[in-house]
Amino acid sequence: MNPARNRLDQLIDEGLASYANAAPRWGLETRVLRNVLGKDSAAYRFPRWAWAIPALVIGFALGIAVAPPIRTMFSAALNPSLIGEWCARLEASSLSTRIRESELFWWYIEGGHLMALAVMLGPALMLDLRLIGVLWTGDPVSKVEKRFLPITITGFGVVVATGLLLFISEPVKCYESPYFRIKMCLILIAGLNALVFHSTIDRRRDEWNTTLPTPRSARVAGVLGLLIWTAVIFAGRYMAYTFS
Amino acid sequence: MSGIPKTISLADSLLSRRKESPERDARFTDLVHRRSLFVFRVAYAALRNKSDAEEVVQETFLKLYRSDAIERMQDERAFLARTAWRLAIDRRSKTVIVMPSEDLAASGPSPEDAAIAEDWNTAIHRLIDALPDHLRLPLALSTVNEMTSREIAQAMGIAEGTVRTRLMRARQILKEKLETLKGGSAP
């Protein structure tokens, strides 16, 4: 065989392979269904039950504040002799004292904590709403995740750092607050929720990246994310305003 | 622009709803999800313009939905390829003289320039675009989702043997032109 001839065949095959390899604008199927069926297909309709989400979130958050059994449960949950003593020693440390007594530093930490919460939770909620199928349904999950997740992770890093400093400044008060314990438990549950999501259904994302409705487990992860993080915010605020 | 509108009118919508059933809609929705990219590529092979190809996708599925073909078609791939191809050729014959495909606008490099710039893919695309239609169109279709000669023949409404001959002839011409180009510039 003539090698030059083979090279030409190879060049032509490569050129042909890319010749018709065009992709339409995103959402062609949606536009076709919308135009042809004369309505949004059932899969793309705004789910009515989605209105229940804010109601659930508010109810859950209020429940934490007003239900005495929940507070009592978290007040008695930990052994005061061990962790309490450790918190007392931490509060007596020079670092804790310096943070507590430096007004300017404290305000910066508190402000940074709140700012980072917004940076973290705004995109996280957007991603949760995409998983549920309420917002950004015109974009693949991977695209939404790529857009929002790095911001959430950055925000989370700052939240943890500033939160740790805030805790160090007043560890005993934090420890004694049932809302702080609720908040920590909720953050743990949120972490577990993310871990379960990323290690199960998210591993098969290629199968449902562009389909609607999203799989049930993805929607459950999204709803749980919304509920838990909202409750974390409420618990954090209750904690701040009930410090004795 | 063919006679089929881009968006459905109220009368069209009412007409469609007469035949509407949840099962039929579900089957149609599934078909759109599975085959819209294939239909797009068939149309794009003929038109070389994304917007026009998308319009053809809309028209193809609208035509399918309005007819009863969705219930009786034997080979959905062949049926969709044929319908999309005819609509694309129809659209092309009406638009190509006035607006000869925006993706092929003269702004790009010539095959010689592209080859000199060592971008052989661009050079080959230009050479394919320069082929006469009766050779270019079957060649373009052969690049879509591995369409066979039989499927191309069905879509174009010509004999399978003719398709094979034209594909061979098209490749032969491409080789000759590439040889000439390569003589002028080594990749």
XYZ file of C-alpha atoms in Angstrom:
431
model
C 0.000 0.000 0.000
C 1.164 3.508 -0.787
C 1.794 5.321 2.555
C 1.072 8.726 1.007
C -2.267 7.375 -0.186
C -3.033 6.052 3.300
C -2.216 9.421 4.805
C -4.652 11.066 2.373
C -7.398 8.586 3.324
C -6.720 9.279 6.978
C -6.902 13.053 6.415
C -10.172 12.696 4.510
C -11.692 10.458 7.208
C -10.739 12.974 9.899
C -12.127 15.855 7.863
C -15.364 13.999 7.165
C -15.800 13.051 10.831
C -15.796 16.694 11.845
C -17.734 17.929 8.804
C -21.252 17.274 10.123
C -20.317 17.234 13.769
C -22.361 20.334 14.576
C -24.511 20.775 17.672
C -27.693 22.823 17.926
C -28.211 25.522 20.504
C -29.038 24.142 23.928
C -32.701 23.218 24.493
C -33.691 22.227 20.951
C -35.888 19.400 22.240
C -37.704 21.761 24.584
C -38.341 24.237 21.792
C -39.613 21.508 19.472
C -41.972 20.121 22.107
C -43.188 23.575 23.034
C -43.934 24.478 19.422
C -45.314 21.171 18.239
C -47.414 20.215 21.233
C -48.570 23.798 21.568
C -47.765 23.700 25.269
C -44.914 22.833 27.566
C -44.491 19.095 27.830
C -45.391 17.674 31.217
C -41.741 17.194 31.996
C -40.997 20.892 31.561
C -44.008 22.284 33.374
C -43.349 24.204 36.607
C -44.214 21.664 39.311
C -47.124 22.858 41.425
C -45.825 21.069 44.466
C -42.765 23.327 44.295
C -44.833 25.974 46.077
C -44.837 23.702 49.122
C -41.067 24.103 49.472
C -41.029 27.630 50.965
C -43.916 26.647 53.254
C -41.968 23.630 54.493
C -38.815 25.677 54.961
C -40.557 28.338 57.009
C -42.453 25.746 59.029
C -39.276 23.827 59.802
C -37.406 26.965 60.807
C -40.227 28.160 63.058
C -40.484 24.680 64.543
C -36.920 24.886 65.791
C -37.622 28.190 67.498
C -40.907 27.437 69.178
C -40.864 23.727 69.952
C -39.565 23.331 73.549
C -38.993 19.535 73.274
C -36.466 20.088 70.472
C -34.564 22.670 72.504
C -34.640 20.484 75.611
C -33.388 17.508 73.634
C -30.396 19.432 72.347
C -29.719 21.073 75.719
C -29.307 17.676 77.377
C -27.603 15.991 74.478
C -23.979 16.401 75.510
C -22.054 15.601 78.632
C -21.166 18.950 80.219
C -18.313 17.613 82.287
C -16.094 16.882 79.284
C -16.864 19.321 76.476
C -17.966 22.064 78.883
C -14.630 21.988 80.660
C -12.769 22.039 77.394
C -14.813 25.066 76.258
C -14.076 26.850 79.558
C -10.337 26.270 79.086
C -10.583 27.503 75.480
C -12.431 30.634 76.594
C -9.670 31.364 79.105
C -7.004 31.136 76.404
C -5.243 34.265 75.155
C -6.540 33.798 71.579
C -10.149 33.683 72.757
C -9.654 36.698 74.991
C -7.954 38.692 72.258
C -10.730 38.023 69.761
C -13.431 38.746 72.340
C -11.871 41.958 73.529
C -10.843 43.300 70.137
C -14.043 44.988 69.012
C -12.837 45.824 65.526
C -11.568 42.303 64.861
C -14.795 40.765 66.140
C -16.933 42.930 63.891
C -14.840 41.982 60.904
C -15.201 38.283 61.702
C -18.958 38.556 62.270
C -19.415 40.604 59.086
C -17.213 38.213 57.118
C -19.163 35.240 58.440
C -22.486 36.686 57.286
C -21.056 37.785 53.958
C -19.562 34.353 53.327
C -22.880 32.733 54.274
C -24.565 34.705 51.512
C -21.800 33.795 49.046
C -22.087 30.151 49.989
C -25.835 29.723 50.265
C -27.031 31.771 47.288
C -25.368 29.504 44.697
C -26.067 26.370 46.810
C -29.778 27.153 46.767
C -29.665 27.733 43.002
C -28.120 24.299 42.554
C -30.710 22.730 44.866
C -33.517 24.363 42.888
C -32.022 22.956 39.667
C -31.917 19.496 41.216
C -35.562 19.844 42.196
C -36.424 21.042 38.689
C -37.699 24.501 39.569
C -34.997 26.841 38.226
C -32.362 26.715 35.459
C -34.177 23.822 33.782
C -32.925 25.020 30.395
C -29.353 24.207 31.431
C -27.776 20.813 32.114
C -27.157 20.023 35.789
C -23.424 19.807 35.067
C -23.417 23.371 33.719
C -25.309 24.739 36.746
C -23.035 22.829 39.087
C -19.922 24.068 37.307
C -21.197 27.615 37.542
C -22.295 27.601 41.184
C -20.381 24.926 43.077
C -16.949 26.661 43.090
C -18.562 29.792 44.592
C -20.325 27.686 47.224
C -17.118 25.867 48.142
C -15.192 29.144 48.402
C -17.946 30.622 50.561
C -17.989 27.495 52.712
C -14.256 27.801 53.354
C -14.642 31.379 54.586
C -17.725 30.449 56.645
C -15.843 27.657 58.406
C -12.803 29.863 59.067
C -14.804 32.807 60.432
C -17.204 30.504 62.267
C -14.305 28.827 64.017
C -12.961 32.204 65.149
C -16.406 33.208 66.385
C -16.675 29.969 68.318
C -13.225 30.458 69.831
C -14.236 33.921 71.003
C -17.171 32.598 73.054
C -17.016 28.825 73.323
C -18.910 28.455 76.601
C -21.882 30.495 75.425
C -21.930 28.541 72.177
C -21.721 25.251 73.989
C -24.571 26.140 76.326
C -26.835 27.294 73.518
C -29.215 24.579 72.270
C -29.418 26.444 68.946
C -25.661 26.092 68.478
C -25.985 22.336 68.970
C -28.933 22.222 66.573
C -26.905 24.205 64.075
C -23.900 21.894 64.301
C -26.102 18.811 63.925
C -27.802 20.365 60.909
C -24.458 21.188 59.269
C -23.417 17.581 59.831
C -26.656 16.375 58.222
C -26.138 18.794 55.306
C -22.656 17.341 54.819
C -24.063 13.820 54.876
C -26.753 14.838 52.395
C -24.089 16.191 50.023
C -21.907 13.127 50.546
C -24.747 10.712 49.796
C -25.803 12.737 46.749
C -22.312 12.949 45.240
C -21.459 9.325 45.947
C -24.695 7.863 44.591
C -26.981 9.523 42.049
C -24.494 12.213 41.031
C -22.070 9.517 39.861
C -24.608 8.585 37.181
C -25.266 12.198 36.254
C -24.698 11.582 32.542
C -27.945 9.584 32.499
C -30.088 12.455 33.804
C -27.963 15.550 33.172
C -30.444 17.024 30.713
C -33.660 15.192 31.514
C -36.669 16.453 33.382
C -38.004 15.620 35.861
C -34.751 14.857 37.612
C -34.504 11.501 39.433
C -36.380 11.241 42.714
C -33.199 10.907 44.778
C -31.743 14.072 43.202
C -34.940 15.955 44.009
C -34.899 14.635 47.575
C -31.267 15.772 47.927
C -32.255 19.208 46.591
C -35.237 19.575 48.944
C -33.173 18.394 51.922
C -30.404 20.838 51.011
C -32.888 23.707 50.910
C -34.514 22.742 54.200
C -31.323 22.043 56.096
C -29.422 25.158 55.065
C -32.400 27.394 55.754
C -32.726 25.815 59.170
C -28.980 26.348 59.739
C -29.452 30.068 59.072
C -32.427 30.278 61.408
C -30.635 28.318 64.122
C -27.622 30.619 63.768
C -29.780 33.701 64.147
C -31.695 32.271 67.126
C -28.359 31.434 68.704
C -27.007 34.959 68.252
C -30.107 36.614 69.702
C -30.524 34.253 72.668
C -26.971 34.434 74.004
C -27.219 35.150 77.700
C -38.913 29.063 3.966
C -41.335 26.183 3.488
C -45.096 26.363 4.024
C -44.909 24.977 7.522
C -44.927 27.743 10.136
C -42.302 28.032 12.854
C -44.815 28.166 15.663
C -48.203 26.580 15.926
C -51.301 28.744 15.483
C -54.541 28.413 17.489
C -56.228 26.520 14.638
C -53.244 24.228 14.287
C -53.229 23.675 17.989
C -56.919 22.727 18.015
C -56.350 20.409 15.048
C -53.495 18.742 16.856
C -55.460 18.322 20.048
C -58.084 16.252 18.276
C -55.478 13.507 17.858
C -53.855 14.141 21.207
C -53.593 11.363 23.728
C -51.235 11.032 26.682
C -49.633 7.860 25.259
C -49.125 9.409 21.841
C -47.667 12.578 23.372
C -45.371 10.524 25.563
C -44.156 8.527 22.541
C -43.664 11.704 20.571
C -41.760 13.358 23.430
C -39.519 10.319 23.724
C -38.867 10.362 19.973
C -37.965 14.062 20.049
C -35.485 13.439 22.854
C -33.892 10.477 21.092
C -33.768 11.742 17.533
C -33.647 15.536 17.427
C -29.832 15.635 17.237
C -29.868 13.103 14.385
C -32.492 15.121 12.493
C -30.498 18.290 13.138
C -27.345 16.743 11.672
C -29.148 15.471 8.581
C -30.501 18.975 7.991
C -27.154 20.567 8.785
C -25.420 18.288 6.269
C -27.582 19.800 3.549
C -27.793 23.385 4.775
C -24.498 23.993 6.621
C -26.303 26.578 8.706
C -27.357 25.938 12.306
C -30.397 28.239 12.418
C -31.830 26.789 9.218
C -31.105 23.259 10.411
C -32.967 23.957 13.657
C -35.935 25.240 11.676
C -35.933 22.016 9.707
C -35.938 20.013 12.956
C -39.032 21.951 14.061
C -40.746 21.376 10.728
C -39.876 17.673 10.624
C -41.365 16.937 14.027
C -44.373 19.155 13.403
C -45.065 17.251 10.197
C -44.654 13.957 11.991
C -46.987 14.974 14.800
C -49.697 16.221 12.477
C -49.692 13.044 10.395
C -50.328 9.562 11.707
C -46.811 8.510 10.718
C -45.737 8.223 14.323
C -48.071 5.208 14.685
C -47.207 3.487 11.441
C -43.553 4.211 10.629
C -41.436 1.047 10.418
C -37.972 2.560 10.587
C -38.045 5.860 12.483
C -34.452 6.759 11.598
C -35.043 6.311 7.875
C -38.378 8.124 8.046
C -36.964 11.096 9.923
C -33.880 11.280 7.694
C -36.034 11.305 4.559
C -38.441 13.939 5.888
C -35.684 16.172 7.222
C -33.687 15.800 4.036
C -36.601 16.798 1.806
C -37.452 19.783 3.969
C -33.797 20.838 4.034
C -33.431 20.567 0.255
C -36.683 22.457 -0.177
C -35.438 25.218 2.115
C -32.038 25.210 0.442
C -33.414 25.601 -3.044
C -35.290 28.690 -1.871
C -32.547 30.325 0.105
C -29.204 29.257 -1.300
C -29.219 31.656 -4.255
C -30.086 34.677 -2.162
C -28.073 33.699 0.904
C -25.641 30.893 0.181
C -25.333 29.483 3.679
C -23.859 31.839 6.267
C -21.470 29.186 7.602
C -19.907 29.065 4.163
C -19.528 32.804 3.913
C -16.481 33.899 2.005
C -14.848 35.112 5.202
C -13.098 31.763 5.805
C -9.793 30.740 4.270
C -9.609 29.083 0.855
C -8.604 25.366 0.801
C -5.105 26.378 -0.266
C -4.749 28.970 2.515
C -6.065 26.556 5.127
C -3.679 23.849 3.960
C -0.785 26.270 4.063
C -1.842 27.113 7.596
C -1.643 23.363 8.285
C -5.332 23.164 9.219
C -6.201 20.174 7.096
C -9.698 19.725 8.537
C -10.694 23.223 7.416
C -9.122 22.577 4.030
C -11.084 19.338 3.628
C -14.334 21.027 4.701
C -13.739 23.679 2.046
C -13.016 21.030 -0.561
C -16.224 19.169 0.354
C -18.195 22.412 0.133
C -16.728 22.992 -3.311
C -17.935 19.602 -4.621
C -20.942 19.572 -6.973
C -24.211 18.965 -5.080
C -24.854 15.486 -6.453
C -21.533 14.376 -4.896
C -21.425 16.625 -1.847
C -24.861 15.799 -0.460
C -24.452 11.992 -0.198
C -20.954 12.521 1.183
C -22.265 14.969 3.782
C -25.025 12.530 4.771
C -22.514 9.710 5.105
C -20.887 11.693 7.924
C -24.125 11.875 9.958
C -24.326 9.300 12.760
C -22.837 6.603 10.514
C -25.694 6.584 8.026
C -25.432 3.595 5.690
C -25.611 3.770 1.893
C -29.101 2.245 2.081
C -30.297 4.934 4.514
C -28.747 7.670 2.387
C -30.427 6.215 -0.700
C -33.799 6.155 1.084
C -33.389 9.699 2.337
C -32.332 11.085 -1.050
C -34.726 8.948 -3.076
C -32.002 7.480 -5.329
C -30.623 3.974 -5.868
C -28.226 2.527 -3.324
C -25.719 1.738 -6.098
C -25.807 5.370 -7.196
C -25.031 6.463 -3.659
C -22.000 4.164 -3.504
C -20.723 5.384 -6.875
C -21.118 9.011 -5.874
C -19.395 8.454 -2.539
C -16.436 6.820 -4.276
C -16.288 9.578 -6.867
C -16.457 12.278 -4.183
C -13.622 10.677 -2.215
C -11.597 10.322 -5.407
C -11.950 14.022 -6.163
C -11.061 14.937 -2.587
C -7.923 12.792 -2.774
C -6.829 14.342 -6.052
C -7.321 17.874 -4.744
C -5.598 17.065 -1.471
C -2.644 15.608 -3.322
C -2.333 18.835 -5.262
C -2.533 20.844 -2.025
C -0.022 18.636 -0.262
C 2.327 19.099 -3.155
C 2.267 22.827 -2.342
C 2.549 22.552 1.452
C 3.617 19.720 3.709
C 1.466 19.258 6.832
